[in-house]
Coordinates of C-alpha atoms in Angstrom, one line a residue:
M67 CA -3.4 -4.6 77.8
E68 CA -3.7 -1.9 80.0
N69 CA -3.8 1.5 78.3
Q70 CA -2.3 5.0 79.7
K71 CA -4.5 7.5 80.8
P72 CA -5.4 9.8 78.5
L73 CA -3.5 13.4 77.9
Q74 CA -5.8 16.2 78.4
N75 CA -3.5 19.5 77.2
G76 CA -0.9 17.6 78.2
N77 CA -1.6 16.4 81.6
I78 CA -2.4 12.7 82.5
V79 CA -6.4 12.6 83.5
A80 CA -7.4 10.3 86.1
G81 CA -10.1 8.2 86.0
D82 CA -11.5 5.5 84.0
D83 CA -10.2 5.6 81.0
S84 CA -12.9 2.9 78.9
R85 CA -15.0 6.1 78.4
R86 CA -12.9 7.3 75.7
V87 CA -12.7 4.3 73.4
G88 CA -14.0 5.7 69.9
D89 CA -14.4 8.6 71.1
G90 CA -11.5 10.3 71.4
S91 CA -7.7 10.8 69.5
A92 CA -4.8 8.2 70.7
L93 CA -1.4 7.3 69.8
I94 CA -0.8 3.3 69.2
F95 CA 2.8 2.6 69.2
L96 CA 3.2 -0.7 67.1
G97 CA 7.0 -1.0 67.3
T98 CA 9.7 0.0 69.9
G99 CA 12.1 -1.9 69.0
C100 CA 15.7 -1.6 67.0
S101 CA 15.8 -2.3 63.5
S102 CA 17.0 -6.3 64.4
A103 CA 14.0 -6.2 66.6
V104 CA 14.1 -7.8 69.7
P105 CA 14.2 -11.0 70.7
N106 CA 17.5 -10.8 69.1
A107 CA 17.8 -13.7 66.4
M108 CA 21.4 -14.9 67.6
C109 CA 20.5 -14.7 71.2
L110 CA 18.2 -17.6 70.7
V111 CA 20.1 -19.3 68.0
Q112 CA 23.2 -19.5 69.5
P113 CA 22.2 -18.7 73.0
S114 CA 24.6 -17.4 75.6
D115 CA 25.4 -19.5 79.2
P116 CA 23.7 -18.2 81.7
P117 CA 20.3 -17.4 78.1
C118 CA 20.0 -13.9 77.5
H119 CA 17.0 -12.8 80.3
V120 CA 15.3 -10.5 77.6
C121 CA 15.3 -12.8 74.7
S122 CA 15.1 -15.5 76.4
Q123 CA 11.5 -14.6 77.8
S124 CA 10.0 -14.6 74.2
L125 CA 10.4 -18.9 74.3
S126 CA 8.2 -18.8 77.1
I127 CA 5.6 -15.6 76.4
P128 CA 3.3 -14.7 73.9
P129 CA 3.9 -11.8 72.0
E130 CA 1.1 -9.7 73.4
H131 CA 1.8 -10.7 77.0
N132 CA 5.6 -9.7 76.8
P133 CA 6.6 -6.2 76.8
N134 CA 10.4 -7.3 75.8
Y135 CA 9.0 -8.3 72.7
R136 CA 9.9 -5.2 70.1
C137 CA 8.7 -5.2 66.4
N138 CA 10.5 -2.4 64.3
T139 CA 9.8 1.4 65.9
S140 CA 6.1 2.8 64.0
L141 CA 3.7 5.2 65.6
L142 CA -0.4 4.8 64.8
I143 CA -1.9 7.8 65.3
D144 CA -6.0 7.4 65.6
Y145 CA -6.7 11.5 65.1
C146 CA -10.3 12.5 65.6
S147 CA -11.4 15.5 64.3
T148 CA -13.5 18.2 65.1
N149 CA -16.3 16.2 63.3
G150 CA -15.7 13.0 65.5
M151 CA -14.2 11.1 62.4
H152 CA -11.6 9.2 62.4
N153 CA -8.1 9.0 60.3
Y154 CA -5.5 6.6 61.0
I155 CA -2.0 7.8 60.5
I156 CA 1.3 5.5 60.5
I157 CA 4.6 7.0 60.8
D158 CA 7.2 4.3 59.7
V159 CA 6.0 0.9 57.6
G160 CA 8.8 -1.0 58.5
K161 CA 10.4 -5.1 58.3
T162 CA 7.8 -5.6 61.1
F163 CA 5.4 -4.4 59.4
R164 CA 2.6 -7.2 58.6
E165 CA 3.5 -9.0 61.9
Q166 CA 2.5 -5.5 63.2
V167 CA -1.2 -5.2 61.5
L168 CA -2.0 -8.7 62.7
R169 CA -0.8 -8.4 66.1
W170 CA -2.4 -4.4 67.2
F171 CA -4.4 -3.4 64.1
T172 CA -7.1 -6.2 65.5
F173 CA -6.7 -5.9 69.2
H174 CA -7.0 -2.2 68.5
K175 CA -10.0 -2.8 66.0
I176 CA -8.2 -0.4 63.4
P177 CA -9.5 -1.0 60.0
R178 CA -7.0 0.8 57.7
I179 CA -4.1 3.4 57.0
D180 CA -5.3 6.9 55.4
S181 CA -2.1 7.9 55.3
I182 CA 1.6 7.1 55.9
V183 CA 4.8 9.6 56.8
L184 CA 7.9 7.8 56.2
T185 CA 11.1 9.4 58.8
H186 CA 13.8 8.2 56.3
E187 CA 14.0 5.2 53.6
H188 CA 16.7 2.9 56.3
A189 CA 15.1 -0.7 56.2
D190 CA 13.0 -0.5 59.7
A191 CA 11.3 2.3 58.0
V192 CA 10.4 1.4 54.4
L193 CA 10.2 -2.4 53.6
G194 CA 7.1 -3.2 55.0
L195 CA 5.6 -1.0 52.1
D196 CA 5.2 -3.9 49.4
D197 CA 2.2 -5.5 52.6
I198 CA 1.0 -2.3 52.7
R199 CA -1.6 -4.0 49.7
V200 CA -2.7 -6.3 53.3
V201 CA -5.2 -2.9 54.5
Q202 CA -5.9 -1.8 51.3
P203 CA -9.3 -2.4 49.5
H204 CA -8.9 -5.9 46.9
S205 CA -9.2 -5.2 43.8
P206 CA -6.8 -8.0 41.5
T207 CA -6.9 -5.0 38.8
N208 CA -5.9 -2.1 41.1
D209 CA -8.6 0.2 40.7
I210 CA -8.9 1.3 44.2
D211 CA -8.0 4.8 45.9
P212 CA -3.7 4.9 46.7
T213 CA -3.0 6.0 49.8
A214 CA -0.9 8.7 50.4
I215 CA 2.5 9.1 51.5
Y216 CA 4.9 11.6 52.9
L217 CA 8.7 11.2 52.2
T218 CA 11.6 13.4 51.2
Q219 CA 12.8 13.6 47.2
Y220 CA 15.5 11.9 48.9
A221 CA 13.1 8.9 50.5
M222 CA 11.7 9.2 47.4
D223 CA 14.7 8.3 45.2
S224 CA 15.7 6.0 47.2
V225 CA 12.2 4.1 47.6
A226 CA 12.0 3.8 43.4
T227 CA 15.2 2.0 43.4
K228 CA 13.9 -0.6 46.3
F229 CA 10.4 -0.7 45.1
P230 CA 10.3 0.0 41.4
Y231 CA 6.6 -1.5 40.9
L232 CA 5.4 0.6 43.1
V233 CA 6.4 3.7 41.9
Q234 CA 5.9 2.6 38.3
K235 CA 2.4 4.7 36.9
K236 CA 1.9 2.7 33.1
L237 CA 2.3 -0.7 32.4
R238 CA 4.7 -1.2 29.5
E239 CA 3.5 -3.3 26.7
G240 CA 3.0 -6.9 27.3
Q241 CA 3.8 -6.2 30.7
E242 CA 1.0 -8.2 32.9
V243 CA -1.4 -6.3 35.8
R244 CA 0.2 -7.6 39.1
R245 CA -1.9 -6.7 42.5
V246 CA 0.8 -4.5 44.4
A247 CA -0.3 -1.6 46.7
Q248 CA -1.3 1.8 45.6
L249 CA 0.4 4.5 47.1
D250 CA 0.1 8.3 46.0
W251 CA 3.4 9.7 46.8
R252 CA 3.5 13.1 48.2
I253 CA 7.3 15.4 48.7
I254 CA 8.2 17.6 52.0
E255 CA 11.1 19.2 52.7
E256 CA 13.5 18.5 55.8
N257 CA 12.4 22.4 56.9
Y258 CA 10.6 22.8 60.1
D259 CA 9.4 26.2 58.4
K260 CA 7.1 23.4 55.2
P261 CA 4.5 22.1 57.8
F262 CA 2.5 19.5 56.1
V263 CA -0.8 18.0 56.0
A264 CA -1.9 14.5 56.2
S265 CA -5.5 13.1 56.9
G266 CA -6.5 16.8 58.3
L267 CA -3.6 16.5 61.1
K268 CA -0.5 19.2 60.3
F269 CA 3.0 17.8 60.6
V270 CA 6.1 19.8 61.5
P271 CA 9.0 18.3 59.7
L272 CA 12.2 18.2 62.5
P273 CA 15.4 17.3 60.7
V274 CA 17.9 15.7 62.8
M275 CA 21.1 14.1 62.4
H276 CA 20.7 9.8 62.8
G277 CA 25.0 10.2 62.1
E278 CA 26.7 13.1 61.1
D279 CA 26.6 12.1 56.8
Y280 CA 22.7 11.4 57.2
I281 CA 19.8 13.8 58.1
C282 CA 16.4 11.7 59.1
L283 CA 12.9 13.3 60.2
G284 CA 11.2 13.4 63.5
F285 CA 7.4 14.9 63.2
L286 CA 5.9 17.4 65.6
F287 CA 1.6 17.3 65.5
G288 CA -0.9 18.3 67.8
E289 CA -2.6 21.5 68.4
K290 CA -4.0 20.9 71.8
S291 CA -1.3 18.4 73.1
K292 CA 1.8 19.4 71.3
V293 CA 3.3 15.8 70.6
A294 CA 7.3 15.2 68.6
Y295 CA 7.9 12.2 67.4
I296 CA 11.6 11.8 66.7
S297 CA 12.9 7.5 66.3
D298 CA 16.1 7.8 64.7
V299 CA 18.9 10.3 66.2
S300 CA 22.2 10.9 66.8
R301 CA 22.1 15.3 67.6
F302 CA 20.0 17.8 67.4
P303 CA 21.0 20.5 65.1
S304 CA 20.5 23.9 67.5
N305 CA 17.2 25.2 65.3
T306 CA 15.5 21.5 65.7
E307 CA 15.9 21.6 69.4
S308 CA 14.5 25.1 70.0
V309 CA 11.4 24.3 67.9
I310 CA 10.9 21.6 70.8
S311 CA 12.4 22.8 73.5
K312 CA 10.8 24.7 76.5
S313 CA 12.8 27.1 76.9
G314 CA 12.5 27.4 72.7
C315 CA 8.7 27.8 71.2
G316 CA 7.2 26.0 74.4
Q317 CA 7.0 23.0 76.0
L318 CA 5.8 19.7 74.3
D319 CA 3.4 17.7 76.0
L320 CA 5.0 14.3 75.5
L321 CA 8.1 13.1 73.9
I322 CA 9.2 10.3 72.0
L323 CA 12.5 9.4 71.5
D324 CA 15.1 7.1 70.3
C325 CA 17.0 5.5 72.7
L326 CA 19.3 2.4 71.7
Y327 CA 21.5 0.8 74.5
K328 CA 21.0 1.5 78.1
K329 CA 25.5 2.2 78.3
G330 CA 27.9 3.6 76.3
S331 CA 27.0 6.2 73.5
H332 CA 26.3 5.1 69.1
N333 CA 27.5 6.8 66.2
V334 CA 23.9 7.3 65.1
H335 CA 21.4 6.7 67.4
L336 CA 20.8 8.1 70.9
C337 CA 21.6 6.1 74.0
L338 CA 20.0 6.2 77.3
P339 CA 22.8 8.5 78.8
Q340 CA 22.4 11.0 75.8
T341 CA 18.5 10.6 76.1
L342 CA 18.0 11.2 79.8
D343 CA 20.7 14.3 78.9
A344 CA 18.2 15.9 75.5
L345 CA 15.5 15.5 78.2
K346 CA 16.5 17.5 80.9
R347 CA 17.6 20.6 78.2
I348 CA 14.2 20.1 75.8
C349 CA 12.0 19.5 79.3
P350 CA 9.2 18.2 78.3
K351 CA 6.0 17.1 80.0
R352 CA 6.0 13.6 79.7
A353 CA 8.9 11.1 77.6
L354 CA 8.2 7.5 76.3
L355 CA 11.3 6.1 74.4
I356 CA 11.2 3.9 71.7
G357 CA 14.3 1.9 69.7
M358 CA 15.4 -0.4 72.2
T359 CA 17.8 -3.1 72.0
H360 CA 17.7 -6.3 74.4
D361 CA 19.8 -4.1 76.8
F362 CA 16.3 -3.0 78.1
D363 CA 14.1 -4.8 80.7
Q364 CA 10.6 -3.1 80.5
H365 CA 9.8 -3.7 83.9
K366 CA 13.4 -3.4 85.7
D367 CA 14.3 -0.2 83.5
N368 CA 11.3 1.4 83.7
E369 CA 11.7 1.3 87.2
V370 CA 14.8 2.8 87.2
L371 CA 13.5 5.3 84.8
M372 CA 10.6 6.0 87.8
E373 CA 13.4 7.2 89.9
W374 CA 14.7 9.3 87.5
S375 CA 11.8 10.9 86.5
E376 CA 10.9 11.6 90.8
R377 CA 14.4 13.6 90.8
E378 CA 14.5 15.7 87.6
G379 CA 10.4 16.5 87.5
I380 CA 10.5 14.8 84.0
H381 CA 7.9 12.0 83.5
V382 CA 9.8 9.4 81.8
Q383 CA 9.1 5.7 80.7
L384 CA 10.0 3.0 78.2
A385 CA 7.2 2.7 75.4
R386 CA 5.9 -1.3 74.7
D387 CA 4.4 -2.5 71.6
G388 CA 0.5 -2.5 71.5
L389 CA 1.2 0.8 74.5
K390 CA -2.1 2.8 73.7
V391 CA -2.1 6.7 74.7
P392 CA -5.1 8.7 74.9
I393 CA -5.0 11.9 74.3
D394 CA -6.5 15.5 72.3
L395 CA -4.6 16.2 69.6

């Protein structure tokens, strides 16, 4: 699989990417699909006539070679600090996490996870937390250093209900020791004025509406190149939009943004018309879209987006699972 050309101070750099392998920061897209993932199971178990073009590809093309095979949205930040040490920070751990580890940790030679950052507590962001143990050292007595995990208090309360054994501090009398993921829970605030640092990288929370009854977080990070990651959004509060807009606090080098369906609108996500409108308002140098359903065909729709990019002056494409973007952070 080819990597994207690296970003340096927000600019795409020409030349051979191989010189940067292992020696700089990078973003790795572990998943770029919606909650139900792609292929849509119903397109395979009850195929239409004619069959769904995007989903039927999964019957003949291996996932690692199929850009229309999409796991739950998740981003791995391979952060290389000034001393050359690499830290691995993952945003969201959804239902397809184990599959993503087997496919993309091995392909990109990711040895571990140093920190976890959660956008919210829905199933496609947290139901892989039990499997964090597969990338932790084995200890039958759970005697290992826990992995730091950053989340809001609301998400913490929900996760404690879903996974009580992951947050339990002490065994009850007579309770057997069972191997489970070891996590160090750290509460963050839903406020862009309250940044936090995970494994040496500063994150600014970006509260957005994920439906009018729910606040989800995106995150702004990077000093040399400014990156915003917003996976689940239906509307931007004005203060949040100002933080990431060219006309507000300064132009983003890369915006990674939600895009559920190709047409129409949705009550809890942006669809392509609203996503493109947001890009024109925010005006990043470059955008990669995530969270897609089987509405989108990677090759055909990226050709259409390339025409839009040339017309509007903002480079935008659909991301794909396994995509690696070298970038100076």
